[in-house]
Every structure is written in C-alpha cells, then in structure tokens.
CSV table of C-alpha atoms in Angstrom, one decimal:
chain,number,residue,atom,x,y,z
U,1112,UNK,CA,32.8,-33.1,13.3
U,1113,UNK,CA,31.0,-34.4,16.3
U,1114,UNK,CA,32.0,-31.5,18.4
U,1115,UNK,CA,30.2,-29.2,16.0
U,1116,UNK,CA,27.0,-31.2,15.9
U,1117,UNK,CA,26.0,-30.7,19.5
U,1118,UNK,CA,26.1,-26.9,19.5
U,1119,UNK,CA,24.2,-26.7,16.2
U,1120,UNK,CA,21.6,-29.1,17.5
U,1121,UNK,CA,21.2,-27.1,20.7
U,1122,UNK,CA,20.9,-23.8,18.8
U,1123,UNK,CA,18.3,-25.4,16.5
U,1124,UNK,CA,16.4,-26.8,19.5
U,1125,UNK,CA,16.3,-23.4,21.1
U,1126,UNK,CA,15.1,-21.8,17.9
U,1127,UNK,CA,12.3,-24.3,17.4
U,1128,UNK,CA,11.4,-24.2,21.1
U,1129,UNK,CA,10.9,-20.5,21.1
U,1130,UNK,CA,8.2,-20.6,18.5
U,1131,UNK,CA,5.4,-21.8,20.8
U,1132,UNK,CA,6.2,-19.1,23.3
U,1133,UNK,CA,5.8,-16.4,20.7
U,1134,UNK,CA,2.8,-18.1,19.2
U,1135,UNK,CA,1.0,-18.2,22.5
U,1136,UNK,CA,1.3,-14.5,23.2
U,1137,UNK,CA,-1.9,-13.4,25.0
U,1138,UNK,CA,-3.2,-16.9,25.0
U,1139,UNK,CA,-4.1,-16.7,21.3
U,1140,UNK,CA,-3.0,-19.1,18.5
U,1141,UNK,CA,-0.3,-17.9,16.1
U,1142,UNK,CA,-1.3,-14.9,13.8
U,1143,UNK,CA,-1.0,-17.0,10.7
U,1144,UNK,CA,-0.1,-14.1,8.5
U,1145,UNK,CA,0.9,-14.5,4.9
U,1146,UNK,CA,2.3,-11.5,3.0
U,1147,UNK,CA,1.9,-13.4,-0.2
U,1148,UNK,CA,-1.9,-13.3,0.2
U,1149,UNK,CA,-2.7,-10.1,-1.7
U,1150,UNK,CA,-6.4,-10.2,-0.8
U,1151,UNK,CA,-5.4,-10.2,2.9
U,1152,UNK,CA,-3.0,-7.3,2.3
U,1153,UNK,CA,-5.7,-5.3,0.6
U,1154,UNK,CA,-8.2,-5.9,3.5
U,1155,UNK,CA,-5.5,-5.0,6.0
U,1156,UNK,CA,-4.7,-1.8,4.2
U,1157,UNK,CA,-8.3,-0.8,4.2
U,1158,UNK,CA,-8.5,-1.4,8.0
U,1159,UNK,CA,-5.3,0.5,8.6
U,1160,UNK,CA,-6.4,3.6,6.6
U,1161,UNK,CA,-9.9,3.6,8.1
U,1162,UNK,CA,-9.0,3.0,11.7
U,1163,UNK,CA,-5.3,3.6,12.4
U,1164,UNK,CA,-3.9,6.4,10.1
U,1165,UNK,CA,-5.7,9.0,12.1
U,1166,UNK,CA,-3.1,8.5,14.9
U,1167,UNK,CA,-0.3,6.4,13.4
U,1168,UNK,CA,2.0,7.0,10.5
U,1169,UNK,CA,3.9,4.7,8.1
U,1170,UNK,CA,6.7,7.1,7.4
U,1171,UNK,CA,8.8,4.7,5.4
U,1172,UNK,CA,5.9,3.7,3.1
U,1173,UNK,CA,4.6,5.7,0.0
U,1174,UNK,CA,1.1,5.5,-1.3
U,1175,UNK,CA,2.6,4.8,-4.8
U,1176,UNK,CA,4.6,1.8,-3.4
U,1177,UNK,CA,1.5,0.4,-1.6
U,1178,UNK,CA,-0.5,0.6,-4.9
U,1179,UNK,CA,2.2,-1.2,-6.8
U,1180,UNK,CA,2.7,-4.0,-4.3
U,1181,UNK,CA,-0.9,-4.6,-3.5
U,1182,UNK,CA,-2.2,-4.6,-7.1
U,1183,UNK,CA,-4.1,-1.4,-6.7
U,1184,UNK,CA,-4.5,1.6,-9.1
U,1185,UNK,CA,-3.7,5.1,-8.3
U,1186,UNK,CA,-7.4,5.9,-8.3
U,1187,UNK,CA,-8.1,3.0,-5.8
U,1188,UNK,CA,-5.5,4.4,-3.4
U,1189,UNK,CA,-6.3,8.0,-3.7
U,1190,UNK,CA,-10.0,7.5,-3.3
U,1191,UNK,CA,-10.2,4.7,-0.8
U,1192,UNK,CA,-7.0,4.8,1.3
U,1193,UNK,CA,-5.7,8.4,1.2
U,1194,UNK,CA,-7.6,10.4,3.8
U,1195,UNK,CA,-4.9,12.9,4.7
U,1196,UNK,CA,-4.7,14.8,1.4
U,1197,UNK,CA,-1.2,13.5,0.6
U,1198,UNK,CA,0.1,13.2,-2.9
U,1199,UNK,CA,0.4,9.8,-4.5
U,1200,UNK,CA,4.2,9.8,-4.3
U,1201,UNK,CA,4.3,11.0,-0.6
U,1202,UNK,CA,4.7,8.9,2.5
U,1203,UNK,CA,1.9,7.9,4.8
U,1204,UNK,CA,1.9,10.5,7.6
U,1205,UNK,CA,-0.9,11.0,10.1
U,1206,UNK,CA,-2.5,14.4,10.4
U,1207,UNK,CA,-2.5,14.3,14.2
U,1208,UNK,CA,-0.1,16.8,15.6
U,1209,UNK,CA,2.5,15.1,17.9
U,1210,UNK,CA,2.2,17.9,20.5
U,1211,UNK,CA,-1.6,17.5,20.7
U,1212,UNK,CA,-1.3,13.7,20.7
U,1213,UNK,CA,1.2,13.8,23.6
U,1214,UNK,CA,-1.2,16.0,25.5
U,1215,UNK,CA,-4.3,13.8,24.9
U,1216,UNK,CA,-2.7,10.4,25.4
U,1217,UNK,CA,0.4,11.2,27.4
U,1218,UNK,CA,2.6,10.2,24.5
U,1219,UNK,CA,2.6,10.7,20.8
U,1220,UNK,CA,1.3,7.5,19.0
U,1221,UNK,CA,4.3,5.7,17.5
U,1222,UNK,CA,5.0,5.2,13.8
U,1223,UNK,CA,4.1,1.7,12.9
U,1224,UNK,CA,6.4,1.2,9.9
U,1225,UNK,CA,8.6,-1.3,11.8
U,1226,UNK,CA,6.2,-2.5,14.5
U,1227,UNK,CA,6.0,-6.1,13.3
U,1228,UNK,CA,9.8,-6.2,12.7
U,1229,UNK,CA,10.3,-5.0,16.3
U,1230,UNK,CA,7.7,-7.2,18.2
U,1231,UNK,CA,6.7,-9.9,15.8
U,1232,UNK,CA,3.4,-10.6,14.0
U,1233,UNK,CA,2.1,-12.8,16.8
U,1234,UNK,CA,2.6,-10.0,19.4
U,1235,UNK,CA,0.7,-7.5,17.2
U,1236,UNK,CA,-2.1,-9.9,16.5
U,1237,UNK,CA,-2.5,-10.8,20.2
U,1238,UNK,CA,-2.4,-7.1,21.1
U,1239,UNK,CA,-5.2,-6.3,18.7
U,1240,UNK,CA,-7.4,-9.0,20.3
U,1241,UNK,CA,-6.6,-8.2,23.9
U,1242,UNK,CA,-8.3,-4.8,24.6
U,1243,UNK,CA,-10.8,-4.6,27.4
U,1244,UNK,CA,-12.8,-1.9,29.1
U,1245,UNK,CA,-11.1,-0.4,32.2
U,1246,UNK,CA,-12.7,2.7,33.8
U,1247,UNK,CA,-9.5,3.2,35.9
U,1248,UNK,CA,-7.5,4.1,32.8
U,1249,UNK,CA,-7.5,7.6,31.4
U,1250,UNK,CA,-8.7,6.5,28.0
U,1251,UNK,CA,-11.1,3.8,29.4
U,1252,UNK,CA,-9.2,0.9,27.9
U,1253,UNK,CA,-6.5,-1.5,28.9
U,1254,UNK,CA,-4.7,-4.4,27.3
U,1255,UNK,CA,-3.6,-7.8,28.6
U,1256,UNK,CA,-0.6,-8.0,26.2
U,1257,UNK,CA,0.6,-4.5,26.9
U,1258,UNK,CA,-0.8,-3.5,30.3
U,1259,UNK,CA,-1.6,0.2,30.9
U,1260,UNK,CA,-1.3,1.1,27.3
U,1261,UNK,CA,-2.3,4.7,26.6
U,1262,UNK,CA,-4.1,3.8,23.4
U,1263,UNK,CA,-7.9,3.7,23.0
U,1264,UNK,CA,-9.1,0.7,21.1
U,1265,UNK,CA,-10.0,1.9,17.5
U,1266,UNK,CA,-11.5,-1.4,16.4
U,1267,UNK,CA,-14.1,-1.7,19.2
U,1268,UNK,CA,-17.0,-1.3,16.9
U,1269,UNK,CA,-15.9,-4.3,15.0
U,1270,UNK,CA,-15.0,-6.6,17.9
U,1271,UNK,CA,-17.4,-5.3,20.4
U,1272,UNK,CA,-16.7,-4.6,24.1
U,1273,UNK,CA,-14.6,-7.0,26.1
U,1274,UNK,CA,-14.6,-7.0,29.9
U,1275,UNK,CA,-12.0,-8.6,32.2
U,1276,UNK,CA,-12.7,-11.4,34.7
U,1277,UNK,CA,-10.2,-10.8,37.5
U,1278,UNK,CA,-8.6,-13.4,39.7
U,1279,UNK,CA,-9.1,-13.2,43.4
U,1280,UNK,CA,-6.5,-10.9,44.9
U,1281,UNK,CA,-4.2,-12.5,47.5
U,1282,UNK,CA,-3.0,-10.5,50.5
U,1283,UNK,CA,-0.4,-8.0,49.4
U,1284,UNK,CA,-1.0,-8.6,45.7
U,1285,UNK,CA,-3.2,-7.0,43.1
U,1286,UNK,CA,-5.8,-8.9,41.2
U,1287,UNK,CA,-4.8,-10.0,37.7
U,1288,UNK,CA,-6.9,-10.6,34.5
U,1289,UNK,CA,-7.9,-14.2,34.4
U,1290,UNK,CA,-9.7,-14.0,31.0
U,1291,UNK,CA,-11.6,-11.7,28.7
U,1292,UNK,CA,-15.3,-11.9,28.0
U,1293,UNK,CA,-17.2,-10.4,25.1
U,1294,UNK,CA,-19.9,-8.6,27.0
U,1295,UNK,CA,-21.3,-6.7,24.0
U,1296,UNK,CA,-20.9,-8.1,20.4
U,1297,UNK,CA,-19.6,-5.9,17.6
U,1298,UNK,CA,-20.3,-5.7,13.9
U,1299,UNK,CA,-18.2,-8.8,13.4
U,1300,UNK,CA,-18.4,-12.3,14.9
U,1301,UNK,CA,-15.3,-13.3,17.0
U,1302,UNK,CA,-14.0,-15.4,14.0
U,1303,UNK,CA,-14.5,-12.6,11.6
U,1304,UNK,CA,-12.7,-10.2,13.9
U,1305,UNK,CA,-9.8,-12.5,14.3
U,1306,UNK,CA,-9.5,-12.6,10.5
U,1307,UNK,CA,-9.8,-8.8,10.4
U,1308,UNK,CA,-7.0,-8.4,13.0
U,1309,UNK,CA,-5.0,-11.0,11.1
U,1310,UNK,CA,-5.4,-9.0,7.9
U,1311,UNK,CA,-4.3,-5.8,9.6
U,1312,UNK,CA,-1.3,-7.6,11.1
U,1313,UNK,CA,-0.4,-8.9,7.6
U,1314,UNK,CA,-0.5,-5.4,6.2
U,1315,UNK,CA,1.7,-4.1,9.0
U,1316,UNK,CA,4.1,-7.0,8.4
U,1317,UNK,CA,4.3,-6.1,4.8
U,1318,UNK,CA,4.9,-2.4,5.7
U,1319,UNK,CA,7.8,-3.5,8.0
U,1320,UNK,CA,9.6,-5.1,5.0
U,1321,UNK,CA,8.0,-4.4,1.6
U,1322,UNK,CA,11.0,-6.1,-0.1
U,1323,UNK,CA,9.9,-9.4,1.3
U,1324,UNK,CA,7.4,-9.7,-1.6
U,1325,UNK,CA,10.1,-9.4,-4.2
U,1326,UNK,CA,12.5,-11.5,-2.2
U,1327,UNK,CA,10.0,-14.4,-2.1
U,1328,UNK,CA,9.3,-14.0,-5.8
U,1329,UNK,CA,13.0,-14.0,-6.8
U,1330,UNK,CA,13.8,-16.7,-4.3
U,1331,UNK,CA,12.0,-19.3,-6.4
U,1332,UNK,CA,14.0,-18.5,-9.4
U,1333,UNK,CA,17.3,-18.5,-7.5
U,1334,UNK,CA,16.5,-22.0,-6.1
U,1335,UNK,CA,15.6,-23.3,-9.6
U,1336,UNK,CA,18.9,-21.8,-10.9
U,1337,UNK,CA,20.9,-23.5,-8.2
U,1338,UNK,CA,19.2,-26.8,-8.8
U,1339,UNK,CA,19.9,-26.6,-12.5
U,1340,UNK,CA,23.5,-25.5,-11.9
U,1341,UNK,CA,23.9,-28.4,-9.5
U,1342,UNK,CA,22.6,-30.8,-12.1
U,1343,UNK,CA,25.1,-29.4,-14.7
U,1344,UNK,CA,27.9,-29.6,-12.2
U,1345,UNK,CA,27.1,-33.3,-11.4
U,1346,UNK,CA,27.2,-34.1,-15.2
U,1347,UNK,CA,30.5,-32.2,-15.6
U,1348,UNK,CA,32.0,-34.1,-12.6
U,1349,UNK,CA,30.8,-37.4,-14.0
U,1350,UNK,CA,32.4,-36.5,-17.4
U,1351,UNK,CA,35.8,-35.5,-15.8
U,1352,UNK,CA,36.0,-38.6,-13.6
U,1353,UNK,CA,34.7,-41.2,-15.9
U,1354,UNK,CA,38.2,-42.4,-16.9
U,1355,UNK,CA,39.3,-42.5,-13.3
U,1356,UNK,CA,36.5,-44.7,-12.2
C-alpha cells in the first residue's frame, strides 16, 4: 500500500500546485466564474451578443438551448440577443464572411464554442483584461496575455484605453511590458469592468460545456442516493453479521 501512496501524493501535489499558475495568468486574480449563477450567465450572454457575435460564432450552441438554460423566453432571445436574423432553433453563427475577415485581420476570427475548454476560464478572463493601445500593430491593439493578437478590442468603450509602461530595453533585447495603465476611463469602473469580463467568461464557459448545468443538478441527487444506499448497506451488513459478532 505504501508504494502507491507516494505517487498519488505527488500527482495530487502537482495538480494543486498548478492552480496558482493558471490563476495568476496575466497578473490577475482567478476569474472566479460560476456557471450556476444564472444572473451572471445572462449578463455574459448580453455582452457576447452585443460585442462579440459580429465576428465570433458559437457553432455548437442554438438560440433555443441558450433560452432554456439561461431562463429566458423565446421573445427575450429573439429581441435582445439575436442580431443575425437566425431562427430560434438555429446555431449562433456570425454574419462576418470568413474571406473578408481573413483579409481585414489576417485570419478569420475563431469560433468560441470551446475556447474556455481549450484555454481555461482564467486565461480568457486575463485576456479580456489585458488589451492595450499599440500603434505598431495593424489593428492598433496588443495584448500582454496573447502578444501580437490580430484582434481589435471590442470592449474598449466599457474598460477605457489602457497604455503600456515598458521596461528599459537591455542591449540586444526588446523592451517588454512592465504594467498596464488606464489612461482614459471607460463607461465602467475597473471593478465593474472586471465583473463584466467575468460574466462574459462565465457565459463562454457555459457555452463550452452546456451539459455542466444538468450535471451539477443531477450530481446532488446522485450523491444523496449513494449516501442513502450506503446507509442501507451498513444496516444490512449489521443484520447479516449480528450473530457472528
């Protein structure tokens, strides 16, 4: 038994130790998303469909499924979230032609259905908070989490304009970003924008795995059943072995 304890302990230690690394992506605290928070999901959906769907699709999500999972009516979705003219039962597809997008940005914007599954909620959250003005880039923006990204920052009106404070360049090396400074405030305070980016990340996390909502709901009942079954098993074992003891 002892020979199995050490590998398990090492694996557990590595898993626990990796959390702070992911959480500190971009120098920000963990995203703190919660897909069980329906209000956060609704706010995140509003942000996505107002600022992101013009370029990005969610090709594995249907408007009908979003309405059902987020507690919205068909009218709510079709009037407030559907800006592409899609039918209620259709998937979320951007109207931006891929060929034109590739010409404008150098690459067609990716589908975001599995973005959080691929990179993690902390990464997406940090990415949304790490855009800064960079006149040297074709779109005028850069990002400390994903340097030289070809994406313009769609949420700049909410966050404001961030500029980079660069480190002093050493001989033979390029200057790097030391920190970001909010040079022009946006419509939201920094705390409000962090909450908005958290809501958007939460919605994208839900879109990456919609079944998580049902899994969490059923998981409680499964655990209760197992606890009750264990109790009955203990009583049965006691009954069978009472004469032996």
